[in-house]
Amino acid sequence: MKRIFNLRLEEFLALLFFIPSLLITIKANLYFIEAGMNIPRRYYGGLTRLAVTLALMIAFYYFVKYRPLWKYTWWLREVMPFLFCIAIYTNMHDTIGFVNPHDVHDTLIRIE
């Protein structure tokens, strides 16, 4: 059976985790826009970061599927999943406060 989209597991997981990151970031930005509030500084760049990540994912899929200049671009398959994960993590880090505004940092310090 052919693998889904010819992607390896780590590539597929990056795509899978990209979806909730995208949805949460859009929801957070829309919330502040619809409420007539300024978008907090913490959320700046989230949509741009995700747009760039999405464009890179589409280009990456093209390279994986059609392998143009594969002699020179084979290393993309090793590097890009890591870069996707960094972009997704950064975005989730920035927007997690929107999903759960209660900071647990003080609680964790008390537990220690």
mmCIF file of N, CA, C and O in Angstrom:
data_model
loop_
_atom_site.group_PDB
_atom_site.id
_atom_site.type_symbol
_atom_site.label_atom_id
_atom_site.label_comp_id
_atom_site.label_asym_id
_atom_site.label_seq_id
_atom_site.Cartn_x
_atom_site.Cartn_y
_atom_site.Cartn_z
ATOM 1 N N MET A 1 0.840 -1.188 0.000
ATOM 2 C CA MET A 1 0.000 0.000 0.000
ATOM 3 C C MET A 1 0.887 1.255 0.000
ATOM 4 O O MET A 1 1.863 1.348 0.725
ATOM 5 N N LYS A 2 0.509 2.185 -0.807
ATOM 6 C CA LYS A 2 1.287 3.407 -0.926
ATOM 7 C C LYS A 2 1.085 4.282 0.308
ATOM 8 O O LYS A 2 -0.018 4.419 0.809
ATOM 9 N N ARG A 3 2.167 4.846 0.804
ATOM 10 C CA ARG A 3 2.070 5.732 1.970
ATOM 11 C C ARG A 3 1.256 6.973 1.620
ATOM 12 O O ARG A 3 1.254 7.431 0.483
ATOM 13 N N ILE A 4 0.601 7.501 2.641
ATOM 14 C CA ILE A 4 -0.225 8.693 2.442
ATOM 15 C C ILE A 4 0.649 9.821 1.917
ATOM 16 O O ILE A 4 1.607 10.241 2.571
ATOM 17 N N PHE A 5 0.336 10.295 0.745
ATOM 18 C CA PHE A 5 1.031 11.425 0.111
ATOM 19 C C PHE A 5 2.531 11.178 -0.048
ATOM 20 O O PHE A 5 3.289 12.111 -0.197
ATOM 21 N N ASN A 6 2.990 9.948 0.063
ATOM 22 C CA ASN A 6 4.420 9.631 0.008
ATOM 23 C C ASN A 6 5.212 10.287 1.130
ATOM 24 O O ASN A 6 6.392 10.566 0.993
ATOM 25 N N LEU A 7 4.549 10.558 2.239
ATOM 26 C CA LEU A 7 5.218 11.212 3.358
ATOM 27 C C LEU A 7 5.674 10.181 4.383
ATOM 28 O O LEU A 7 5.015 9.178 4.608
ATOM 29 N N ARG A 8 6.788 10.485 5.017
ATOM 30 C CA ARG A 8 7.244 9.666 6.131
ATOM 31 C C ARG A 8 6.445 10.054 7.373
ATOM 32 O O ARG A 8 5.754 11.063 7.393
ATOM 33 N N LEU A 9 6.568 9.255 8.417
ATOM 34 C CA LEU A 9 5.784 9.471 9.622
ATOM 35 C C LEU A 9 6.004 10.865 10.203
ATOM 36 O O LEU A 9 5.045 11.567 10.534
ATOM 37 N N GLU A 10 7.239 11.286 10.336
ATOM 38 C CA GLU A 10 7.519 12.596 10.928
ATOM 39 C C GLU A 10 6.984 13.736 10.058
ATOM 40 O O GLU A 10 6.570 14.778 10.567
ATOM 41 N N GLU A 11 6.956 13.542 8.766
ATOM 42 C CA GLU A 11 6.413 14.556 7.870
ATOM 43 C C GLU A 11 4.887 14.624 8.010
ATOM 44 O O GLU A 11 4.304 15.707 8.066
ATOM 45 N N PHE A 12 4.265 13.467 8.090
ATOM 46 C CA PHE A 12 2.813 13.410 8.260
ATOM 47 C C PHE A 12 2.394 14.006 9.608
ATOM 48 O O PHE A 12 1.412 14.745 9.690
ATOM 49 N N LEU A 13 3.136 13.706 10.668
ATOM 50 C CA LEU A 13 2.812 14.242 11.988
ATOM 51 C C LEU A 13 2.950 15.759 12.026
ATOM 52 O O LEU A 13 2.151 16.446 12.670
ATOM 53 N N ALA A 14 3.950 16.291 11.359
ATOM 54 C CA ALA A 14 4.101 17.750 11.291
ATOM 55 C C ALA A 14 2.880 18.364 10.617
ATOM 56 O O ALA A 14 2.348 19.375 11.086
ATOM 57 N N LEU A 15 2.422 17.756 9.542
ATOM 58 C CA LEU A 15 1.225 18.231 8.860
ATOM 59 C C LEU A 15 0.003 18.117 9.770
ATOM 60 O O LEU A 15 -0.809 19.032 9.861
ATOM 61 N N LEU A 16 -0.099 17.010 10.470
ATOM 62 C CA LEU A 16 -1.232 16.773 11.363
ATOM 63 C C LEU A 16 -1.284 17.809 12.489
ATOM 64 O O LEU A 16 -2.347 18.354 12.795
ATOM 65 N N PHE A 17 -0.155 18.131 13.102
ATOM 66 C CA PHE A 17 -0.117 19.104 14.185
ATOM 67 C C PHE A 17 -0.198 20.543 13.690
ATOM 68 O O PHE A 17 -0.512 21.455 14.454
ATOM 69 N N PHE A 18 0.073 20.742 12.425
ATOM 70 C CA PHE A 18 -0.043 22.079 11.842
ATOM 71 C C PHE A 18 -1.502 22.543 11.835
ATOM 72 O O PHE A 18 -1.788 23.715 12.061
ATOM 73 N N ILE A 19 -2.418 21.614 11.620
ATOM 74 C CA ILE A 19 -3.836 21.960 11.489
ATOM 75 C C ILE A 19 -4.388 22.608 12.757
ATOM 76 O O ILE A 19 -4.952 23.707 12.684
ATOM 77 N N PRO A 20 -4.256 22.004 13.959
ATOM 78 C CA PRO A 20 -4.780 22.706 15.140
ATOM 79 C C PRO A 20 -4.035 24.008 15.438
ATOM 80 O O PRO A 20 -4.646 24.974 15.903
ATOM 81 N N SER A 21 -2.762 24.047 15.147
ATOM 82 C CA SER A 21 -1.997 25.275 15.356
ATOM 83 C C SER A 21 -2.569 26.396 14.487
ATOM 84 O O SER A 21 -2.740 27.529 14.949
ATOM 85 N N LEU A 22 -2.873 26.082 13.253
ATOM 86 C CA LEU A 22 -3.460 27.049 12.332
ATOM 87 C C LEU A 22 -4.831 27.510 12.828
ATOM 88 O O LEU A 22 -5.107 28.715 12.894
ATOM 89 N N LEU A 23 -5.677 26.568 13.228
ATOM 90 C CA LEU A 23 -7.030 26.906 13.664
ATOM 91 C C LEU A 23 -7.030 27.764 14.934
ATOM 92 O O LEU A 23 -7.781 28.735 15.034
ATOM 93 N N ILE A 24 -6.197 27.413 15.895
ATOM 94 C CA ILE A 24 -6.139 28.180 17.143
ATOM 95 C C ILE A 24 -5.616 29.585 16.897
ATOM 96 O O ILE A 24 -6.128 30.560 17.455
ATOM 97 N N THR A 25 -4.615 29.721 16.055
ATOM 98 C CA THR A 25 -4.051 31.040 15.763
ATOM 99 C C THR A 25 -5.071 31.922 15.050
ATOM 100 O O THR A 25 -5.226 33.096 15.385
ATOM 101 N N ILE A 26 -5.781 31.361 14.088
ATOM 102 C CA ILE A 26 -6.812 32.127 13.386
ATOM 103 C C ILE A 26 -7.910 32.535 14.359
ATOM 104 O O ILE A 26 -8.350 33.687 14.374
ATOM 105 N N LYS A 27 -8.360 31.603 15.185
ATOM 106 C CA LYS A 27 -9.418 31.887 16.164
ATOM 107 C C LYS A 27 -8.980 32.992 17.132
ATOM 108 O O LYS A 27 -9.761 33.892 17.445
ATOM 109 N N ALA A 28 -7.750 32.930 17.616
ATOM 110 C CA ALA A 28 -7.253 33.942 18.554
ATOM 111 C C ALA A 28 -7.234 35.320 17.898
ATOM 112 O O ALA A 28 -7.683 36.307 18.500
ATOM 113 N N ASN A 29 -6.757 35.397 16.682
ATOM 114 C CA ASN A 29 -6.698 36.687 15.990
ATOM 115 C C ASN A 29 -8.094 37.214 15.690
ATOM 116 O O ASN A 29 -8.368 38.400 15.865
ATOM 117 N N LEU A 30 -8.987 36.350 15.234
ATOM 118 C CA LEU A 30 -10.353 36.773 14.937
ATOM 119 C C LEU A 30 -11.088 37.246 16.187
ATOM 120 O O LEU A 30 -11.884 38.182 16.130
ATOM 121 N N TYR A 31 -10.833 36.598 17.307
ATOM 122 C CA TYR A 31 -11.476 36.988 18.559
ATOM 123 C C TYR A 31 -11.175 38.451 18.882
ATOM 124 O O TYR A 31 -12.074 39.221 19.202
ATOM 125 N N PHE A 32 -9.918 38.829 18.808
ATOM 126 C CA PHE A 32 -9.537 40.195 19.148
ATOM 127 C C PHE A 32 -10.025 41.191 18.095
ATOM 128 O O PHE A 32 -10.423 42.304 18.435
ATOM 129 N N ILE A 33 -10.025 40.789 16.841
ATOM 130 C CA ILE A 33 -10.513 41.681 15.785
ATOM 131 C C ILE A 33 -12.010 41.914 15.946
ATOM 132 O O ILE A 33 -12.489 43.053 15.893
ATOM 133 N N GLU A 34 -12.777 40.830 16.166
ATOM 134 C CA GLU A 34 -14.231 40.955 16.313
ATOM 135 C C GLU A 34 -14.613 41.712 17.586
ATOM 136 O O GLU A 34 -15.643 42.378 17.621
ATOM 137 N N ALA A 35 -13.815 41.598 18.625
ATOM 138 C CA ALA A 35 -14.090 42.302 19.876
ATOM 139 C C ALA A 35 -13.688 43.772 19.792
ATOM 140 O O ALA A 35 -13.930 44.536 20.723
ATOM 141 N N GLY A 36 -13.073 44.169 18.677
ATOM 142 C CA GLY A 36 -12.643 45.551 18.506
ATOM 143 C C GLY A 36 -11.430 45.909 19.341
ATOM 144 O O GLY A 36 -11.174 47.080 19.599
ATOM 145 N N MET A 37 -10.713 44.892 19.771
ATOM 146 C CA MET A 37 -9.519 45.108 20.592
ATOM 147 C C MET A 37 -8.272 45.023 19.716
ATOM 148 O O MET A 37 -8.301 44.435 18.640
ATOM 149 N N ASN A 38 -7.216 45.616 20.209
ATOM 150 C CA ASN A 38 -5.934 45.452 19.531
ATOM 151 C C ASN A 38 -5.449 44.026 19.755
ATOM 152 O O ASN A 38 -5.588 43.483 20.851
ATOM 153 N N ILE A 39 -4.873 43.459 18.738
ATOM 154 C CA ILE A 39 -4.317 42.120 18.874
ATOM 155 C C ILE A 39 -3.103 42.222 19.792
ATOM 156 O O ILE A 39 -2.207 43.039 19.547
ATOM 157 N N PRO A 40 -3.067 41.442 20.875
ATOM 158 C CA PRO A 40 -1.924 41.514 21.790
ATOM 159 C C PRO A 40 -0.605 41.227 21.082
ATOM 160 O O PRO A 40 -0.548 40.462 20.121
ATOM 161 N N ARG A 41 0.422 41.851 21.573
ATOM 162 C CA ARG A 41 1.749 41.710 20.973
ATOM 163 C C ARG A 41 2.173 40.248 20.878
ATOM 164 O O ARG A 41 2.875 39.854 19.953
ATOM 165 N N ARG A 42 1.726 39.439 21.822
ATOM 166 C CA ARG A 42 2.088 38.027 21.866
ATOM 167 C C ARG A 42 1.672 37.281 20.594
ATOM 168 O O ARG A 42 2.283 36.303 20.205
ATOM 169 N N TYR A 43 0.583 37.743 19.953
ATOM 170 C CA TYR A 43 0.053 37.048 18.777
ATOM 171 C C TYR A 43 0.589 37.591 17.456
ATOM 172 O O TYR A 43 0.280 37.048 16.408
ATOM 173 N N TYR A 44 1.348 38.696 17.506
ATOM 174 C CA TYR A 44 1.900 39.247 16.269
ATOM 175 C C TYR A 44 2.774 38.204 15.578
ATOM 176 O O TYR A 44 3.555 37.508 16.206
ATOM 177 N N GLY A 45 2.650 38.135 14.317
ATOM 178 C CA GLY A 45 3.513 37.247 13.548
ATOM 179 C C GLY A 45 3.010 35.821 13.440
ATOM 180 O O GLY A 45 3.515 35.050 12.645
ATOM 181 N N GLY A 46 2.020 35.449 14.236
ATOM 182 C CA GLY A 46 1.521 34.080 14.208
ATOM 183 C C GLY A 46 0.942 33.697 12.857
ATOM 184 O O GLY A 46 1.256 32.646 12.303
ATOM 185 N N LEU A 47 0.095 34.573 12.313
ATOM 186 C CA LEU A 47 -0.504 34.283 11.009
ATOM 187 C C LEU A 47 0.549 34.286 9.906
ATOM 188 O O LEU A 47 0.518 33.438 9.010
ATOM 189 N N THR A 48 1.470 35.228 9.986
ATOM 190 C CA THR A 48 2.544 35.274 8.988
ATOM 191 C C THR A 48 3.399 34.018 9.071
ATOM 192 O O THR A 48 3.729 33.403 8.046
ATOM 193 N N ARG A 49 3.747 33.621 10.289
ATOM 194 C CA ARG A 49 4.557 32.416 10.485
ATOM 195 C C ARG A 49 3.850 31.188 9.911
ATOM 196 O O ARG A 49 4.452 30.359 9.244
ATOM 197 N N LEU A 50 2.548 31.090 10.159
ATOM 198 C CA LEU A 50 1.800 29.947 9.649
ATOM 199 C C LEU A 50 1.651 29.995 8.133
ATOM 200 O O LEU A 50 1.679 28.957 7.473
ATOM 201 N N ALA A 51 1.486 31.187 7.573
ATOM 202 C CA ALA A 51 1.392 31.311 6.114
ATOM 203 C C ALA A 51 2.696 30.873 5.455
ATOM 204 O O ALA A 51 2.694 30.146 4.453
ATOM 205 N N VAL A 52 3.817 31.294 6.033
ATOM 206 C CA VAL A 52 5.123 30.886 5.498
ATOM 207 C C VAL A 52 5.303 29.378 5.655
ATOM 208 O O VAL A 52 5.768 28.698 4.732
ATOM 209 N N THR A 53 4.911 28.837 6.809
ATOM 210 C CA THR A 53 5.021 27.395 7.045
ATOM 211 C C THR A 53 4.155 26.628 6.063
ATOM 212 O O THR A 53 4.592 25.610 5.515
ATOM 213 N N LEU A 54 2.942 27.105 5.817
ATOM 214 C CA LEU A 54 2.058 26.439 4.862
ATOM 215 C C LEU A 54 2.663 26.459 3.460
ATOM 216 O O LEU A 54 2.657 25.441 2.762
ATOM 217 N N ALA A 55 3.195 27.598 3.049
ATOM 218 C CA ALA A 55 3.834 27.691 1.730
ATOM 219 C C ALA A 55 5.021 26.726 1.640
ATOM 220 O O ALA A 55 5.204 26.044 0.618
ATOM 221 N N LEU A 56 5.804 26.640 2.709
ATOM 222 C CA LEU A 56 6.936 25.708 2.720
ATOM 223 C C LEU A 56 6.471 24.255 2.691
ATOM 224 O O LEU A 56 7.099 23.408 2.045
ATOM 225 N N MET A 57 5.361 23.969 3.377
ATOM 226 C CA MET A 57 4.827 22.600 3.354
ATOM 227 C C MET A 57 4.364 22.207 1.950
ATOM 228 O O MET A 57 4.582 21.078 1.507
ATOM 229 N N ILE A 58 3.723 23.137 1.257
ATOM 230 C CA ILE A 58 3.274 22.862 -0.115
ATOM 231 C C ILE A 58 4.473 22.644 -1.020
ATOM 232 O O ILE A 58 4.508 21.698 -1.812
ATOM 233 N N ALA A 59 5.475 23.500 -0.899
ATOM 234 C CA ALA A 59 6.694 23.332 -1.702
ATOM 235 C C ALA A 59 7.393 22.028 -1.345
ATOM 236 O O ALA A 59 7.877 21.311 -2.226
ATOM 237 N N PHE A 60 7.428 21.691 -0.065
ATOM 238 C CA PHE A 60 8.054 20.451 0.384
ATOM 239 C C PHE A 60 7.338 19.249 -0.214
ATOM 240 O O PHE A 60 7.977 18.308 -0.695
ATOM 241 N N TYR A 61 6.000 19.274 -0.184
ATOM 242 C CA TYR A 61 5.242 18.168 -0.760
ATOM 243 C C TYR A 61 5.557 18.020 -2.245
ATOM 244 O O TYR A 61 5.713 16.911 -2.750
ATOM 245 N N TYR A 62 5.675 19.135 -2.958
ATOM 246 C CA TYR A 62 6.032 19.101 -4.376
ATOM 247 C C TYR A 62 7.386 18.418 -4.567
ATOM 248 O O TYR A 62 7.545 17.557 -5.436
ATOM 249 N N PHE A 63 8.362 18.772 -3.738
ATOM 250 C CA PHE A 63 9.691 18.172 -3.861
ATOM 251 C C PHE A 63 9.673 16.685 -3.526
ATOM 252 O O PHE A 63 10.382 15.898 -4.142
ATOM 253 N N VAL A 64 8.852 16.303 -2.542
ATOM 254 C CA VAL A 64 8.772 14.889 -2.171
ATOM 255 C C VAL A 64 8.082 14.087 -3.269
ATOM 256 O O VAL A 64 8.507 12.983 -3.607
ATOM 257 N N LYS A 65 7.028 14.643 -3.829
ATOM 258 C CA LYS A 65 6.251 13.902 -4.827
ATOM 259 C C LYS A 65 6.960 13.822 -6.177
ATOM 260 O O LYS A 65 7.046 12.758 -6.771
ATOM 261 N N TYR A 66 7.475 14.936 -6.672
ATOM 262 C CA TYR A 66 8.030 14.969 -8.026
ATOM 263 C C TYR A 66 9.551 14.906 -8.074
ATOM 264 O O TYR A 66 10.119 14.684 -9.133
ATOM 265 N N ARG A 67 10.197 15.132 -6.962
ATOM 266 C CA ARG A 67 11.653 15.048 -6.830
ATOM 267 C C ARG A 67 12.438 15.832 -7.892
ATOM 268 O O ARG A 67 13.371 15.294 -8.494
ATOM 269 N N PRO A 68 12.091 17.090 -8.106
ATOM 270 C CA PRO A 68 12.888 17.868 -9.063
ATOM 271 C C PRO A 68 14.255 18.174 -8.453
ATOM 272 O O PRO A 68 14.354 18.475 -7.268
ATOM 273 N N LEU A 69 15.255 18.067 -9.241
ATOM 274 C CA LEU A 69 16.624 18.326 -8.784
ATOM 275 C C LEU A 69 16.954 17.550 -7.514
ATOM 276 O O LEU A 69 17.636 18.040 -6.620
ATOM 277 N N TRP A 70 16.443 16.332 -7.409
ATOM 278 C CA TRP A 70 16.600 15.539 -6.186
ATOM 279 C C TRP A 70 18.066 15.348 -5.832
ATOM 280 O O TRP A 70 18.418 15.207 -4.666
ATOM 281 N N LYS A 71 18.897 15.375 -6.823
ATOM 282 C CA LYS A 71 20.338 15.240 -6.595
ATOM 283 C C LYS A 71 20.848 16.334 -5.652
ATOM 284 O O LYS A 71 21.770 16.120 -4.878
ATOM 285 N N TYR A 72 20.211 17.499 -5.697
ATOM 286 C CA TYR A 72 20.636 18.632 -4.879
ATOM 287 C C TYR A 72 19.723 18.906 -3.687
ATOM 288 O O TYR A 72 20.107 19.614 -2.772
ATOM 289 N N THR A 73 18.494 18.395 -3.712
ATOM 290 C CA THR A 73 17.513 18.757 -2.681
ATOM 291 C C THR A 73 17.115 17.595 -1.777
ATOM 292 O O THR A 73 16.194 17.744 -0.980
ATOM 293 N N TRP A 74 17.783 16.466 -1.843
ATOM 294 C CA TRP A 74 17.422 15.302 -1.023
ATOM 295 C C TRP A 74 17.478 15.619 0.464
ATOM 296 O O TRP A 74 16.717 15.091 1.254
ATOM 297 N N TRP A 75 18.356 16.510 0.863
ATOM 298 C CA TRP A 75 18.535 16.847 2.275
ATOM 299 C C TRP A 75 17.330 17.564 2.866
ATOM 300 O O TRP A 75 17.141 17.587 4.076
ATOM 301 N N LEU A 76 16.459 18.128 2.001
ATOM 302 C CA LEU A 76 15.249 18.776 2.496
ATOM 303 C C LEU A 76 14.380 17.811 3.289
ATOM 304 O O LEU A 76 13.747 18.192 4.261
ATOM 305 N N ARG A 77 14.397 16.563 2.885
ATOM 306 C CA ARG A 77 13.580 15.544 3.556
ATOM 307 C C ARG A 77 14.051 15.327 4.992
ATOM 308 O O ARG A 77 13.269 14.916 5.838
ATOM 309 N N GLU A 78 15.293 15.579 5.265
ATOM 310 C CA GLU A 78 15.822 15.403 6.617
ATOM 311 C C GLU A 78 15.621 16.646 7.486
ATOM 312 O O GLU A 78 15.417 16.541 8.689
ATOM 313 N N VAL A 79 15.641 17.819 6.892
ATOM 314 C CA VAL A 79 15.642 19.075 7.635
ATOM 315 C C VAL A 79 14.243 19.661 7.842
ATOM 316 O O VAL A 79 13.929 20.163 8.926
ATOM 317 N N MET A 80 13.410 19.591 6.832
ATOM 318 C CA MET A 80 12.135 20.301 6.871
ATOM 319 C C MET A 80 11.187 19.858 7.989
ATOM 320 O O MET A 80 10.557 20.722 8.614
ATOM 321 N N PRO A 81 11.034 18.562 8.300
ATOM 322 C CA PRO A 81 10.135 18.215 9.413
ATOM 323 C C PRO A 81 10.539 18.885 10.723
ATOM 324 O O PRO A 81 9.682 19.318 11.494
ATOM 325 N N PHE A 82 11.829 18.998 10.960
ATOM 326 C CA PHE A 82 12.307 19.676 12.169
ATOM 327 C C PHE A 82 11.924 21.154 12.145
ATOM 328 O O PHE A 82 11.443 21.692 13.143
ATOM 329 N N LEU A 83 12.095 21.801 11.010
ATOM 330 C CA LEU A 83 11.745 23.222 10.899
ATOM 331 C C LEU A 83 10.241 23.432 11.038
ATOM 332 O O LEU A 83 9.799 24.407 11.651
ATOM 333 N N PHE A 84 9.447 22.512 10.491
ATOM 334 C CA PHE A 84 7.993 22.600 10.655
ATOM 335 C C PHE A 84 7.622 22.499 12.131
ATOM 336 O O PHE A 84 6.770 23.243 12.621
ATOM 337 N N CYS A 85 8.252 21.591 12.832
ATOM 338 C CA CYS A 85 7.957 21.415 14.260
ATOM 339 C C CYS A 85 8.327 22.657 15.068
ATOM 340 O O CYS A 85 7.603 23.039 15.991
ATOM 341 N N ILE A 86 9.424 23.287 14.722
ATOM 342 C CA ILE A 86 9.810 24.525 15.410
ATOM 343 C C ILE A 86 8.760 25.608 15.174
ATOM 344 O O ILE A 86 8.347 26.301 16.112
ATOM 345 N N ALA A 87 8.301 25.755 13.944
ATOM 346 C CA ALA A 87 7.285 26.768 13.635
ATOM 347 C C ALA A 87 5.975 26.473 14.365
ATOM 348 O O ALA A 87 5.347 27.382 14.922
ATOM 349 N N ILE A 88 5.573 25.213 14.401
ATOM 350 C CA ILE A 88 4.331 24.836 15.070
ATOM 351 C C ILE A 88 4.466 25.054 16.572
ATOM 352 O O ILE A 88 3.564 25.608 17.223
ATOM 353 N N TYR A 89 5.573 24.647 17.151
ATOM 354 C CA TYR A 89 5.790 24.820 18.587
ATOM 355 C C TYR A 89 5.769 26.304 18.960
ATOM 356 O O TYR A 89 5.143 26.704 19.933
ATOM 357 N N THR A 90 6.454 27.118 18.191
ATOM 358 C CA THR A 90 6.503 28.552 18.466
ATOM 359 C C THR A 90 5.107 29.148 18.413
ATOM 360 O O THR A 90 4.722 29.947 19.264
ATOM 361 N N ASN A 91 4.341 28.746 17.425
ATOM 362 C CA ASN A 91 2.985 29.263 17.304
ATOM 363 C C ASN A 91 2.106 28.806 18.457
ATOM 364 O O ASN A 91 1.332 29.596 19.001
ATOM 365 N N MET A 92 2.202 27.556 18.835
ATOM 366 C CA MET A 92 1.394 27.058 19.947
ATOM 367 C C MET A 92 1.829 27.741 21.252
ATOM 368 O O MET A 92 1.000 28.053 22.089
ATOM 369 N N HIS A 93 3.114 27.962 21.405
ATOM 370 C CA HIS A 93 3.612 28.656 22.599
ATOM 371 C C HIS A 93 3.008 30.051 22.688
ATOM 372 O O HIS A 93 2.626 30.512 23.757
ATOM 373 N N ASP A 94 2.915 30.721 21.549
ATOM 374 C CA ASP A 94 2.382 32.079 21.530
ATOM 375 C C ASP A 94 0.880 32.127 21.784
ATOM 376 O O ASP A 94 0.384 33.083 22.356
ATOM 377 N N THR A 95 0.133 31.106 21.352
ATOM 378 C CA THR A 95 -1.325 31.167 21.442
ATOM 379 C C THR A 95 -1.922 30.305 22.555
ATOM 380 O O THR A 95 -3.131 30.312 22.735
ATOM 381 N N ILE A 96 -1.120 29.587 23.301
ATOM 382 C CA ILE A 96 -1.664 28.719 24.343
ATOM 383 C C ILE A 96 -2.395 29.523 25.414
ATOM 384 O O ILE A 96 -3.365 29.048 26.022
ATOM 385 N N GLY A 97 -1.972 30.748 25.637
ATOM 386 C CA GLY A 97 -2.653 31.610 26.593
ATOM 387 C C GLY A 97 -4.077 31.928 26.179
ATOM 388 O O GLY A 97 -4.933 32.207 27.018
ATOM 389 N N PHE A 98 -4.364 31.892 24.904
ATOM 390 C CA PHE A 98 -5.726 32.112 24.429
ATOM 391 C C PHE A 98 -6.612 30.913 24.765
ATOM 392 O O PHE A 98 -7.762 31.067 25.157
ATOM 393 N N VAL A 99 -6.069 29.718 24.640
ATOM 394 C CA VAL A 99 -6.829 28.494 24.911
ATOM 395 C C VAL A 99 -7.026 28.307 26.410
ATOM 396 O O VAL A 99 -8.108 27.960 26.869
ATOM 397 N N ASN A 100 -5.967 28.526 27.182
ATOM 398 C CA ASN A 100 -6.028 28.365 28.629
ATOM 399 C C ASN A 100 -5.342 29.569 29.272
ATOM 400 O O ASN A 100 -4.125 29.577 29.435
ATOM 401 N N PRO A 101 -6.124 30.588 29.662
ATOM 402 C CA PRO A 101 -5.510 31.810 30.197
ATOM 403 C C PRO A 101 -4.940 31.652 31.605
ATOM 404 O O PRO A 101 -4.287 32.555 32.103
ATOM 405 N N HIS A 102 -5.150 30.522 32.249
ATOM 406 C CA HIS A 102 -4.647 30.308 33.602
ATOM 407 C C HIS A 102 -3.226 29.766 33.552
ATOM 408 O O HIS A 102 -2.989 28.667 33.063
ATOM 409 N N ASP A 103 -2.312 30.544 34.062
ATOM 410 C CA ASP A 103 -0.905 30.143 34.067
ATOM 411 C C ASP A 103 -0.669 29.182 35.236
ATOM 412 O O ASP A 103 -1.018 29.477 36.377
ATOM 413 N N VAL A 104 -0.066 28.051 34.956
ATOM 414 C CA VAL A 104 0.169 27.039 35.990
ATOM 415 C C VAL A 104 1.583 27.123 36.544
ATOM 416 O O VAL A 104 1.970 26.296 37.361
ATOM 417 N N HIS A 105 2.336 28.105 36.132
ATOM 418 C CA HIS A 105 3.736 28.200 36.532
ATOM 419 C C HIS A 105 3.889 28.268 38.057
ATOM 420 O O HIS A 105 4.703 27.549 38.639
ATOM 421 N N ASP A 106 3.102 29.128 38.691
ATOM 422 C CA ASP A 106 3.201 29.248 40.162
ATOM 423 C C ASP A 106 2.802 27.961 40.860
ATOM 424 O O ASP A 106 3.400 27.586 41.860
ATOM 425 N N THR A 107 1.798 27.291 40.353
ATOM 426 C CA THR A 107 1.371 26.008 40.929
ATOM 427 C C THR A 107 2.481 24.970 40.832
ATOM 428 O O THR A 107 2.742 24.220 41.768
ATOM 429 N N LEU A 108 3.135 24.920 39.688
ATOM 430 C CA LEU A 108 4.229 23.958 39.508
ATOM 431 C C LEU A 108 5.390 24.264 40.446
ATOM 432 O O LEU A 108 6.010 23.345 40.989
ATOM 433 N N ILE A 109 5.668 25.529 40.689
ATOM 434 C CA ILE A 109 6.738 25.893 41.618
ATOM 435 C C ILE A 109 6.382 25.449 43.029
ATOM 436 O O ILE A 109 7.219 24.909 43.760
ATOM 437 N N ARG A 110 5.127 25.649 43.444
ATOM 438 C CA ARG A 110 4.696 25.214 44.771
ATOM 439 C C ARG A 110 4.772 23.699 44.914
ATOM 440 O O ARG A 110 5.112 23.183 45.974
ATOM 441 N N ILE A 111 4.441 22.968 43.865
ATOM 442 C CA ILE A 111 4.495 21.493 43.920
ATOM 443 C C ILE A 111 5.924 21.022 44.132
ATOM 444 O O ILE A 111 6.172 20.091 44.881
ATOM 445 N N GLU A 112 6.862 21.686 43.486
ATOM 446 C CA GLU A 112 8.268 21.303 43.635
ATOM 447 C C GLU A 112 8.711 21.556 45.055
ATOM 448 O O GLU A 112 9.459 20.933 45.672
#
